[in-house]
PDB file of C-alpha atoms in Angstrom:
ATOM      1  CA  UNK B 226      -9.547  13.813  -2.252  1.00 77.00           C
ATOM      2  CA  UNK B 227      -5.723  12.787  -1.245  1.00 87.00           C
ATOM      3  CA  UNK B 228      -5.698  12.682   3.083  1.00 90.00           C
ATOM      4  CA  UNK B 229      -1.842  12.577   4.936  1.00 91.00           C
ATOM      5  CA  UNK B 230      -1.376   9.744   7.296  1.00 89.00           C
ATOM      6  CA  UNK B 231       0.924   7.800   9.537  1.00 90.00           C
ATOM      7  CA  UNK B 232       1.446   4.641  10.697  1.00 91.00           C
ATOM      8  CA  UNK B 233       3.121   5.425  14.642  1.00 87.00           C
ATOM      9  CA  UNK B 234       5.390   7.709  12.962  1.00 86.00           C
ATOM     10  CA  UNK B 235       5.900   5.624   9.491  1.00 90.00           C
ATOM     11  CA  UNK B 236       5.282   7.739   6.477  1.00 92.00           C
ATOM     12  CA  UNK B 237       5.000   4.201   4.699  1.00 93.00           C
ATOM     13  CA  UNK B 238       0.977   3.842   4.665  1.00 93.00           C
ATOM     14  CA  UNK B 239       1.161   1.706   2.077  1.00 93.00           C
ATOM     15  CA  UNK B 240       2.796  -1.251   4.045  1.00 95.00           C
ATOM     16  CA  UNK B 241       0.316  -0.930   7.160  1.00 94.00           C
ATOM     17  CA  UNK B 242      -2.907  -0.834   5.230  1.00 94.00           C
ATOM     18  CA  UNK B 243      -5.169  -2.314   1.867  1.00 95.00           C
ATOM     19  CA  UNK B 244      -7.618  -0.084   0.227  1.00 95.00           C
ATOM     20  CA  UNK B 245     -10.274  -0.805  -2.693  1.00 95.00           C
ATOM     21  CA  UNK B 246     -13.367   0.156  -3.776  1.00 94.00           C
ATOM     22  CA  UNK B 247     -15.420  -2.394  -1.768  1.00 95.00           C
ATOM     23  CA  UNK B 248     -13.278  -2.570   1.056  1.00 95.00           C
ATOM     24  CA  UNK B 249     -10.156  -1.735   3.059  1.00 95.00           C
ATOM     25  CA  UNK B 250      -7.884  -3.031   5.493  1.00 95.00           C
ATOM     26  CA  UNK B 251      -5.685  -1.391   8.344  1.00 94.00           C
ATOM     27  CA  UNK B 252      -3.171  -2.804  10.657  1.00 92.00           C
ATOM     28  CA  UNK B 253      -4.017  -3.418  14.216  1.00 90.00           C
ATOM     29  CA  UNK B 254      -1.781  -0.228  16.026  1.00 78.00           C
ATOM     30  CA  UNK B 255      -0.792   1.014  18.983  1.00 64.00           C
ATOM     31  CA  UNK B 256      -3.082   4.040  18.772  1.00 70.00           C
ATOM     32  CA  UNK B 257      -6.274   4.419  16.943  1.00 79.00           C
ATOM     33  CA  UNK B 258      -5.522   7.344  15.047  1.00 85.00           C
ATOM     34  CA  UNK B 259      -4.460   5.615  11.943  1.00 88.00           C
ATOM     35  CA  UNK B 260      -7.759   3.644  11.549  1.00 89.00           C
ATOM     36  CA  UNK B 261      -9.756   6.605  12.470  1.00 90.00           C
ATOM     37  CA  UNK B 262      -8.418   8.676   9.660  1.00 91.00           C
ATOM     38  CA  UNK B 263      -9.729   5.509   7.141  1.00 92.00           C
ATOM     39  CA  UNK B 264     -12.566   5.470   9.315  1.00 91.00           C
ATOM     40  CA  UNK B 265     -13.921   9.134   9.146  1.00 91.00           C
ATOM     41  CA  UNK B 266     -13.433   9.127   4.984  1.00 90.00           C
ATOM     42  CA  UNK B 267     -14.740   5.606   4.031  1.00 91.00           C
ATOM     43  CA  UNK B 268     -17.110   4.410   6.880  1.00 85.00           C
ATOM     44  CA  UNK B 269     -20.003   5.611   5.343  1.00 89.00           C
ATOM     45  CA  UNK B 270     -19.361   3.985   1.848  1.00 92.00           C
ATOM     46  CA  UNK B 271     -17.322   0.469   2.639  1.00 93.00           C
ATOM     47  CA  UNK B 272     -16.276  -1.319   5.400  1.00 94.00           C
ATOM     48  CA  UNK B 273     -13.027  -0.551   7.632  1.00 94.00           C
ATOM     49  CA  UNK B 274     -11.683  -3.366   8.713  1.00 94.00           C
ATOM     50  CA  UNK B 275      -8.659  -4.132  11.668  1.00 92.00           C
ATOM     51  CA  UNK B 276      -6.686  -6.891  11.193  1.00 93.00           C
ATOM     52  CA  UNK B 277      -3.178  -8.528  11.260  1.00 94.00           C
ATOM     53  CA  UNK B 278      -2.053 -11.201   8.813  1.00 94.00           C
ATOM     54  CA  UNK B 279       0.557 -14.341   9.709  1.00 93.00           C
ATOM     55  CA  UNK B 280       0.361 -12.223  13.257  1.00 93.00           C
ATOM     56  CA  UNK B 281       2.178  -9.119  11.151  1.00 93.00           C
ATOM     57  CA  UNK B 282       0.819  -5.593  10.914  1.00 92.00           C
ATOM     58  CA  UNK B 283       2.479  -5.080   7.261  1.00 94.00           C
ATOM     59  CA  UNK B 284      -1.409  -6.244   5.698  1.00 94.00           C
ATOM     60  CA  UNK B 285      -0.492  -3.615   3.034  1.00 94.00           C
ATOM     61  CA  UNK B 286       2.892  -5.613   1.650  1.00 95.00           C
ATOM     62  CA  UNK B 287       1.790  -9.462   2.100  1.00 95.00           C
ATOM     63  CA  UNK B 288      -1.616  -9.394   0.459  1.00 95.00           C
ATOM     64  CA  UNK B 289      -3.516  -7.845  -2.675  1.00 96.00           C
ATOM     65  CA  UNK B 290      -6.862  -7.346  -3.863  1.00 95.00           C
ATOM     66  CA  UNK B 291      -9.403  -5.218  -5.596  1.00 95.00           C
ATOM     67  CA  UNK B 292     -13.134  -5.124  -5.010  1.00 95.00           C
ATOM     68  CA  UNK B 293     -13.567  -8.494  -6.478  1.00 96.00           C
ATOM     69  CA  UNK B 294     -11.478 -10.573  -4.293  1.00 95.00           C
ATOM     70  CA  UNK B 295      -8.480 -10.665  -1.403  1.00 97.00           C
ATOM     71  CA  UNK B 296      -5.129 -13.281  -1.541  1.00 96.00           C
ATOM     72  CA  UNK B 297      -3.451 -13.762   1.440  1.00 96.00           C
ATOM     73  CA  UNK B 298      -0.384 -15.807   1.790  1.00 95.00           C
ATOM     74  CA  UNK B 299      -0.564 -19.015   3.573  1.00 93.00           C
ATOM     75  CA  UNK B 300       1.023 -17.664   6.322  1.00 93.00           C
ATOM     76  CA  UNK B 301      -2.026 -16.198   7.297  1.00 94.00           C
ATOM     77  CA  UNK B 302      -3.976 -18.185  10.551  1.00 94.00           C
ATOM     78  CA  UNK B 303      -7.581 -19.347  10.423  1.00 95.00           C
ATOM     79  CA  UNK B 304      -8.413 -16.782  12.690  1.00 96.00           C
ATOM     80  CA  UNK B 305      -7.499 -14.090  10.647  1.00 95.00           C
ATOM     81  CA  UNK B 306      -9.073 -15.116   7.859  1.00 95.00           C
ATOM     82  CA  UNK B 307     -12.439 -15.821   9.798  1.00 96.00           C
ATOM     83  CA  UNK B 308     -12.427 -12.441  10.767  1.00 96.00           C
ATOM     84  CA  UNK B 309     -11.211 -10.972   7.603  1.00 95.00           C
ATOM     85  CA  UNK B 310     -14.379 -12.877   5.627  1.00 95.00           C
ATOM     86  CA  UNK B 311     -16.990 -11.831   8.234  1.00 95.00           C
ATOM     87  CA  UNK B 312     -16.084  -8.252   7.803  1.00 94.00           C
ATOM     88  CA  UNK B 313     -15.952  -8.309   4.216  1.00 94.00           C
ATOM     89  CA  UNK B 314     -19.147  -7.956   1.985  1.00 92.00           C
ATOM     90  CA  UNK B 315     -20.289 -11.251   0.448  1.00 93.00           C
ATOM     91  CA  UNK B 316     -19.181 -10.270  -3.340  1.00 93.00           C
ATOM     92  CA  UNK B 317     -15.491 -10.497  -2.421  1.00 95.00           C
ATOM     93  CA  UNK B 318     -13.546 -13.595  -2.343  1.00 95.00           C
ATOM     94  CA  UNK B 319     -10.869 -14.263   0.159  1.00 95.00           C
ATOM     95  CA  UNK B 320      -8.024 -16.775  -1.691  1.00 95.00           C
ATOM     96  CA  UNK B 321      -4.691 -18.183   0.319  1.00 94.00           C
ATOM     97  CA  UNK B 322      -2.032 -19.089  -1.742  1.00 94.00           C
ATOM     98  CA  UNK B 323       0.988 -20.916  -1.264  1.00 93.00           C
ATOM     99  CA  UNK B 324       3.669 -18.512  -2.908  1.00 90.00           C
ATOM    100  CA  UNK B 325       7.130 -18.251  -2.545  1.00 92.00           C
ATOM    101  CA  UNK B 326       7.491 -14.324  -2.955  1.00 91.00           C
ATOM    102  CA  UNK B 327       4.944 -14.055  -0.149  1.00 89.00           C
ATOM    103  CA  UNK B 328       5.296 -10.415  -0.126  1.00 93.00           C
ATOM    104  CA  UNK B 329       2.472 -10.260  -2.780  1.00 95.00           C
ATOM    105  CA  UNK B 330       1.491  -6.605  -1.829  1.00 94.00           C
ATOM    106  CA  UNK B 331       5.056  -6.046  -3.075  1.00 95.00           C
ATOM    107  CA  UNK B 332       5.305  -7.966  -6.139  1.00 95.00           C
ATOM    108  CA  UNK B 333       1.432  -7.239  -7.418  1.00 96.00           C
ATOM    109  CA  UNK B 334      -0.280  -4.211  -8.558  1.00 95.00           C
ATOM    110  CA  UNK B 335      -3.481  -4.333  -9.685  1.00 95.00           C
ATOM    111  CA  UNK B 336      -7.164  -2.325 -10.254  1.00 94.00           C
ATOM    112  CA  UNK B 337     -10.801  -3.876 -11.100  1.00 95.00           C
ATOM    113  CA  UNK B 338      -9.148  -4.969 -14.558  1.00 95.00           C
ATOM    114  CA  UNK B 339      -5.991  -5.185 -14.683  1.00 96.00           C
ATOM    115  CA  UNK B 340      -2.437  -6.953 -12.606  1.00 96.00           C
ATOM    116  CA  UNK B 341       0.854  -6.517 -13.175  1.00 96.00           C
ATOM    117  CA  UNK B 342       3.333  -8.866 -11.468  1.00 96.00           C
ATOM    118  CA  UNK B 343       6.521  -9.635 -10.613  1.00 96.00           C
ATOM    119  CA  UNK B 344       8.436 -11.457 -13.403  1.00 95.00           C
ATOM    120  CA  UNK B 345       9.037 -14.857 -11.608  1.00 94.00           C
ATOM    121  CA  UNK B 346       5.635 -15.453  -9.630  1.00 94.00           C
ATOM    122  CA  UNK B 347       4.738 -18.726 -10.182  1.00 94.00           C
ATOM    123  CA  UNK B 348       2.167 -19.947 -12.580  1.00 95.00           C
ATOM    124  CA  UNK B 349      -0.516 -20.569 -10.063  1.00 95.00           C
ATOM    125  CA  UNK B 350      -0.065 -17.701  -8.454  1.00 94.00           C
ATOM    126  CA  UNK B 351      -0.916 -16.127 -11.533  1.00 95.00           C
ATOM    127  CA  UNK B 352      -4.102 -18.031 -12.161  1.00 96.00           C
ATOM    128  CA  UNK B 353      -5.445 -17.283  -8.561  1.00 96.00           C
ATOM    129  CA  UNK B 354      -4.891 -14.085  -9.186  1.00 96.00           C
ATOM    130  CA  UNK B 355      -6.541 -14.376 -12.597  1.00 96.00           C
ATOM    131  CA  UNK B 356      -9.485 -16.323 -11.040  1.00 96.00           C
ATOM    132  CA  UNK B 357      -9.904 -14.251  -7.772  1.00 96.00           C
ATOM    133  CA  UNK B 358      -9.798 -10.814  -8.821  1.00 95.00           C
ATOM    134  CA  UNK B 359     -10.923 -11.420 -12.297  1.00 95.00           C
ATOM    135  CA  UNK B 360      -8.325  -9.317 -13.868  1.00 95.00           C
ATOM    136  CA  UNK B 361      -5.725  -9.889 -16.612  1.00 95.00           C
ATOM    137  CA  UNK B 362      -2.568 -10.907 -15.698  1.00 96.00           C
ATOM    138  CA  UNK B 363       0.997  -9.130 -17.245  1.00 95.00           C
ATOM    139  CA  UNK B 364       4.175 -10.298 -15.801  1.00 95.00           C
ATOM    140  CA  UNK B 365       6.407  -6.906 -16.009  1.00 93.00           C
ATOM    141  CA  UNK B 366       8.943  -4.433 -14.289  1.00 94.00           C
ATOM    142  CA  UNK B 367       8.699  -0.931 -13.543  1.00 94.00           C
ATOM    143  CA  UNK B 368      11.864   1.484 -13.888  1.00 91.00           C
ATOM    144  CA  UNK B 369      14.065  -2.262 -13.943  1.00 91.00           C
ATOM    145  CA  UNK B 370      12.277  -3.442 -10.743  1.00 93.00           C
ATOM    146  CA  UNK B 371      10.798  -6.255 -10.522  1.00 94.00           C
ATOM    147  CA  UNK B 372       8.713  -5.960  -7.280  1.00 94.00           C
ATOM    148  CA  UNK B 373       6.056  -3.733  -8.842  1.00 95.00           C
ATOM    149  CA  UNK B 374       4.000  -3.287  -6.048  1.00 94.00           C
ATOM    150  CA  UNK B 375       6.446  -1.018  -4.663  1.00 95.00           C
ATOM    151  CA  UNK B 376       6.721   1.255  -7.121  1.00 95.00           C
ATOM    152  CA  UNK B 377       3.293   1.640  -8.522  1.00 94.00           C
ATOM    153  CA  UNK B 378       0.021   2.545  -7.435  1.00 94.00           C
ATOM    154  CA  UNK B 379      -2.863   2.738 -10.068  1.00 92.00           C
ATOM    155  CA  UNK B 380      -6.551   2.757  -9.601  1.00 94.00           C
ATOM    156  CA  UNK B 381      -9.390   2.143 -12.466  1.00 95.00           C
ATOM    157  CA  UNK B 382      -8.675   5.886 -13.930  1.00 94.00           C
ATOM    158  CA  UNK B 383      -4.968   6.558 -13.552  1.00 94.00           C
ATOM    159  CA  UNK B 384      -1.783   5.464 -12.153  1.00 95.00           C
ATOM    160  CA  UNK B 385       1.423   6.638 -10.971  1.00 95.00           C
ATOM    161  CA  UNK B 386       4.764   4.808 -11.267  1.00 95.00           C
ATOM    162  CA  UNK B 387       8.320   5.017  -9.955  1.00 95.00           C
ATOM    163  CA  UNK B 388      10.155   8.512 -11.225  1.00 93.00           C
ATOM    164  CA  UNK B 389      12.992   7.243 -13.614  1.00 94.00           C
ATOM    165  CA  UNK B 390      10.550   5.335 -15.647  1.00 92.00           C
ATOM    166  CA  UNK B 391      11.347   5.851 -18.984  1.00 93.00           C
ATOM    167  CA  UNK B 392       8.848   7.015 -21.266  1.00 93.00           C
ATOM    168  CA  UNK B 393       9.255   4.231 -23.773  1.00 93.00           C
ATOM    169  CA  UNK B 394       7.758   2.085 -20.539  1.00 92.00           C
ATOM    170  CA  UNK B 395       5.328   4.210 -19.543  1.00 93.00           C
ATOM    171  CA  UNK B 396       3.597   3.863 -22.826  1.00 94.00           C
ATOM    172  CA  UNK B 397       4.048   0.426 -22.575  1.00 93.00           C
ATOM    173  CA  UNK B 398       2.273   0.364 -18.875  1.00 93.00           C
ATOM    174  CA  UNK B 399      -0.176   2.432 -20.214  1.00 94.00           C
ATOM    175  CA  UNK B 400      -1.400   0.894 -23.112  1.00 93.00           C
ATOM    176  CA  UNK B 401      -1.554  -2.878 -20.707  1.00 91.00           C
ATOM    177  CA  UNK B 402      -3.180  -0.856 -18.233  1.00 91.00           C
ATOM    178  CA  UNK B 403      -5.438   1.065 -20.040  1.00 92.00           C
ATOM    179  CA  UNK B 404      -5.288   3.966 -17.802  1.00 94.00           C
ATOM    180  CA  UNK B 405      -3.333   6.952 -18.273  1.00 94.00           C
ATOM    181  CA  UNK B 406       0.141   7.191 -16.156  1.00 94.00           C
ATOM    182  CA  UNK B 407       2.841   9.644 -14.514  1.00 94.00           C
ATOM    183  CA  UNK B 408       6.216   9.177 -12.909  1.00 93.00           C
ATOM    184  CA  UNK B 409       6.478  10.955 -10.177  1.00 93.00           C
ATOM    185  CA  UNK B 410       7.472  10.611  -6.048  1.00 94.00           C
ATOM    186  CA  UNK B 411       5.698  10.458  -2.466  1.00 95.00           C
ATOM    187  CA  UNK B 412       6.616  11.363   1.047  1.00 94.00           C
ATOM    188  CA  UNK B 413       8.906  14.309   0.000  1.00 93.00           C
ATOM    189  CA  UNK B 414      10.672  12.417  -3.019  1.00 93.00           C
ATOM    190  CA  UNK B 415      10.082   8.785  -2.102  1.00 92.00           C
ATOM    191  CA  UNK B 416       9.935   6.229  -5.086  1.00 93.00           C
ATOM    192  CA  UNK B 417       8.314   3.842  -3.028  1.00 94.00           C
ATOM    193  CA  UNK B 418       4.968   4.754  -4.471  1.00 95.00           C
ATOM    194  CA  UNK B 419       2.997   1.737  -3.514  1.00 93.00           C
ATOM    195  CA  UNK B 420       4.324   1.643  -0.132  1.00 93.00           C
ATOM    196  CA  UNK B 421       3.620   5.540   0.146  1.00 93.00           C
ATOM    197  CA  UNK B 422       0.149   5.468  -0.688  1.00 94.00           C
ATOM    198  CA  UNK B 423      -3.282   3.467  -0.985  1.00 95.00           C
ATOM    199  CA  UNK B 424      -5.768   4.737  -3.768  1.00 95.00           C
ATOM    200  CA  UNK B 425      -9.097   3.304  -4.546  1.00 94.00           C
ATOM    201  CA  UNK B 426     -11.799   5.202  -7.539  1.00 94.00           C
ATOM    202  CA  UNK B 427     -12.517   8.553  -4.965  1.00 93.00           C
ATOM    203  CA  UNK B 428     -10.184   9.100  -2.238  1.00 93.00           C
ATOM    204  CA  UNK B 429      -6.167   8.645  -1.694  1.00 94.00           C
ATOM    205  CA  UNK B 430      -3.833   8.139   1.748  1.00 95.00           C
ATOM    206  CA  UNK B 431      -0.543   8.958   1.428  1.00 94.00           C
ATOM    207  CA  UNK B 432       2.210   9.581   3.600  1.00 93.00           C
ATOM    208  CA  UNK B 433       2.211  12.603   5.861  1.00 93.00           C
ATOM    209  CA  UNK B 434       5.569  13.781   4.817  1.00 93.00           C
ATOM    210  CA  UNK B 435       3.839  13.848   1.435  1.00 93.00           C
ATOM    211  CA  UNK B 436       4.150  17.994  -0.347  1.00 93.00           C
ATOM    212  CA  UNK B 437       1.666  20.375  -1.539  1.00 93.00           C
ATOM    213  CA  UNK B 438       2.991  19.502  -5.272  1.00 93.00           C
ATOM    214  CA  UNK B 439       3.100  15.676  -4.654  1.00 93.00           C
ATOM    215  CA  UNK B 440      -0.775  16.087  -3.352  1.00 93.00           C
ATOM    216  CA  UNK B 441      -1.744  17.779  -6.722  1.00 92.00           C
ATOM    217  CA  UNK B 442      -0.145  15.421  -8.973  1.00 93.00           C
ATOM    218  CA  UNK B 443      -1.642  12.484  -7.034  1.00 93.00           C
ATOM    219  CA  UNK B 444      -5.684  14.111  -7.334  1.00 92.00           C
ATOM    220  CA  UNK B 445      -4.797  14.519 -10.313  1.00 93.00           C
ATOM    221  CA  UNK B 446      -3.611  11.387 -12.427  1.00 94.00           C
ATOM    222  CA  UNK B 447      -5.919   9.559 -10.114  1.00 94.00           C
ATOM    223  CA  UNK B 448      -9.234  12.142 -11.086  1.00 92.00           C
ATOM    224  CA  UNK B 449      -9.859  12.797  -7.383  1.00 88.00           C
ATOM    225  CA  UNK B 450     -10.272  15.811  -6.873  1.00 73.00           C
ATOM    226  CA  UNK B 451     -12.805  17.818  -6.318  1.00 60.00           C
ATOM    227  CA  UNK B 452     -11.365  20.859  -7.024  1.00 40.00           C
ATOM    228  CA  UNK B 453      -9.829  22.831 -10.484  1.00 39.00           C
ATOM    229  CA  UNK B 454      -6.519  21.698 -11.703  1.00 42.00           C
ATOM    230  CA  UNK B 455      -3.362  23.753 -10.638  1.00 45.00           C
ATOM    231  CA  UNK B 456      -1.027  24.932 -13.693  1.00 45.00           C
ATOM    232  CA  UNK B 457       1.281  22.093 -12.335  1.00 45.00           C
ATOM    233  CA  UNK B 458      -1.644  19.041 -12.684  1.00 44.00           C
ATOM    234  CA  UNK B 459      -2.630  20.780 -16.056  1.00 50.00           C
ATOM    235  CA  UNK B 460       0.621  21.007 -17.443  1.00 54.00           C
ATOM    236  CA  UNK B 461       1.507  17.406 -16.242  1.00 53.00           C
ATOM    237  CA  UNK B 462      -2.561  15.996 -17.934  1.00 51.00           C
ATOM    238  CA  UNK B 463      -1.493  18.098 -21.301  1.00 58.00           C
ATOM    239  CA  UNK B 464       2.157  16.275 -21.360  1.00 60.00           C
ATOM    240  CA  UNK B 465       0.297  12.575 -20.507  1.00 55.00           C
ATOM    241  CA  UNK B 466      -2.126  13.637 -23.274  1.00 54.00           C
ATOM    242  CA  UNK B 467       0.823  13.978 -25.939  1.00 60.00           C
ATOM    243  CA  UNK B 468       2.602  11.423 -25.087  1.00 59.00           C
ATOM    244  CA  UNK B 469      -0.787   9.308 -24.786  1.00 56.00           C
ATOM    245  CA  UNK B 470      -1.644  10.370 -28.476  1.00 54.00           C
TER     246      UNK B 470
END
């Protein structure tokens, strides 16, 4: 199931928090209330875990990860990584890399499988990423942008990417991806998709300011929901189908 969210009145979830399906990270807040929300859906299944990276709380837009393996930037202290590895179950590997895009929440999108990256990461970059999250690695853009990350949030079943992609691309992201894929918005229209939301293979966070509709299509393309499709997600599965076929 999709859950609202906020970070101390930020809509932007996605910037203030890391989820996958071994593991997820939230930024250390003011208030508790944002890691309790994690907390009470995913405490039972993988661990929550409170952190800051290079002394930031944007953990969501300067690292990336799936349930393989975490990169941080080299920004990132000792400390933080200590804490971040000692949390983390033994499976997953936790990579620094020196980068100069160190935003690499916002110019990588991946799932278990597959990453899609910003067009001018550097080649080692690329092979950590390879390595560490053993996925395969497509430099591409999404609606002419090239940090992907922001506009894009996909998880092993489905994805959903920035609003004026054209079709033409979203066959093309779908067929690399190997997932099916809709344009469509967050927070009340928002085509910051990646910053709106975290998604991992059974739940969703999005922003609070995020609608009714938004909600459906999200449970939806991302097969999270528990419950029968509205005539909006069923209409929207039957138009991914055809233009899937």
């Amino acid at each position: 199931m999709a859950t609202r969210a906020h970070f101390e009145k930020s809509c932007e979830i996605g910037v203030f928090s890391k989820l996958t399906n071994t593991y997820c990270l939230t930024a250390i807040g003011a208030s508790e209330n944002f890691y309790s929300v994690f907390e009470s859906e995913l405490a039972e299944t993988i661990p929550v875990i409170h952190t800051s990276l290079a002394g930031c709380r944007i953990i969501g837009t300067l690292c990336v990860g799936n349930r393989h393996g975490l990169i941080v930037p080299s920004s990132a202290t000792d400390q933080e990584l200590q804490h971040i590895r000692n949390c983390l179950p033994d499976s997953v590997i936790v990579q620094r890399v020196e980068e100069k895009l160190s935003a690499l929440g916002n110019v990588v999108a991946c799932n278990d499988y597959v990453a899609i990256v910003h067009p001018d990461l550097d080649i080692e970059t690329e092979e950590i990423i390879a390595d560490t999250l053993q996925v395969e690695v497509f430099r591409q853009t999404i609606a002419g942008n090239v940090i992907v990350g922001n506009y894009c949030a996909f998880n092993n079943a489905g994805g959903l990417v920035h609003p004026r992609t054209s079709t033409n691309d979203l066959d093309e992201l779908s067929s690399l991806l190997q997932v099916p894929l809709a344009a469509g918005t967050v927070n009340r229209g928002s085509d910051a998709i990646g910053a709106g939301l975290v998604v991992n293979d059974w739940c969703a966070f999005c922003g609070l300011d995020t609608t009714s509709t938004e909600l459906s299509v999200i449970e939806s393309i991302f097969k999270i929901s528990d419950t029968q499709p509205t005539a909006i997600t069923g209409q929207l599965r039957d138009t991914l189908v055809d233009s899937l076929a």
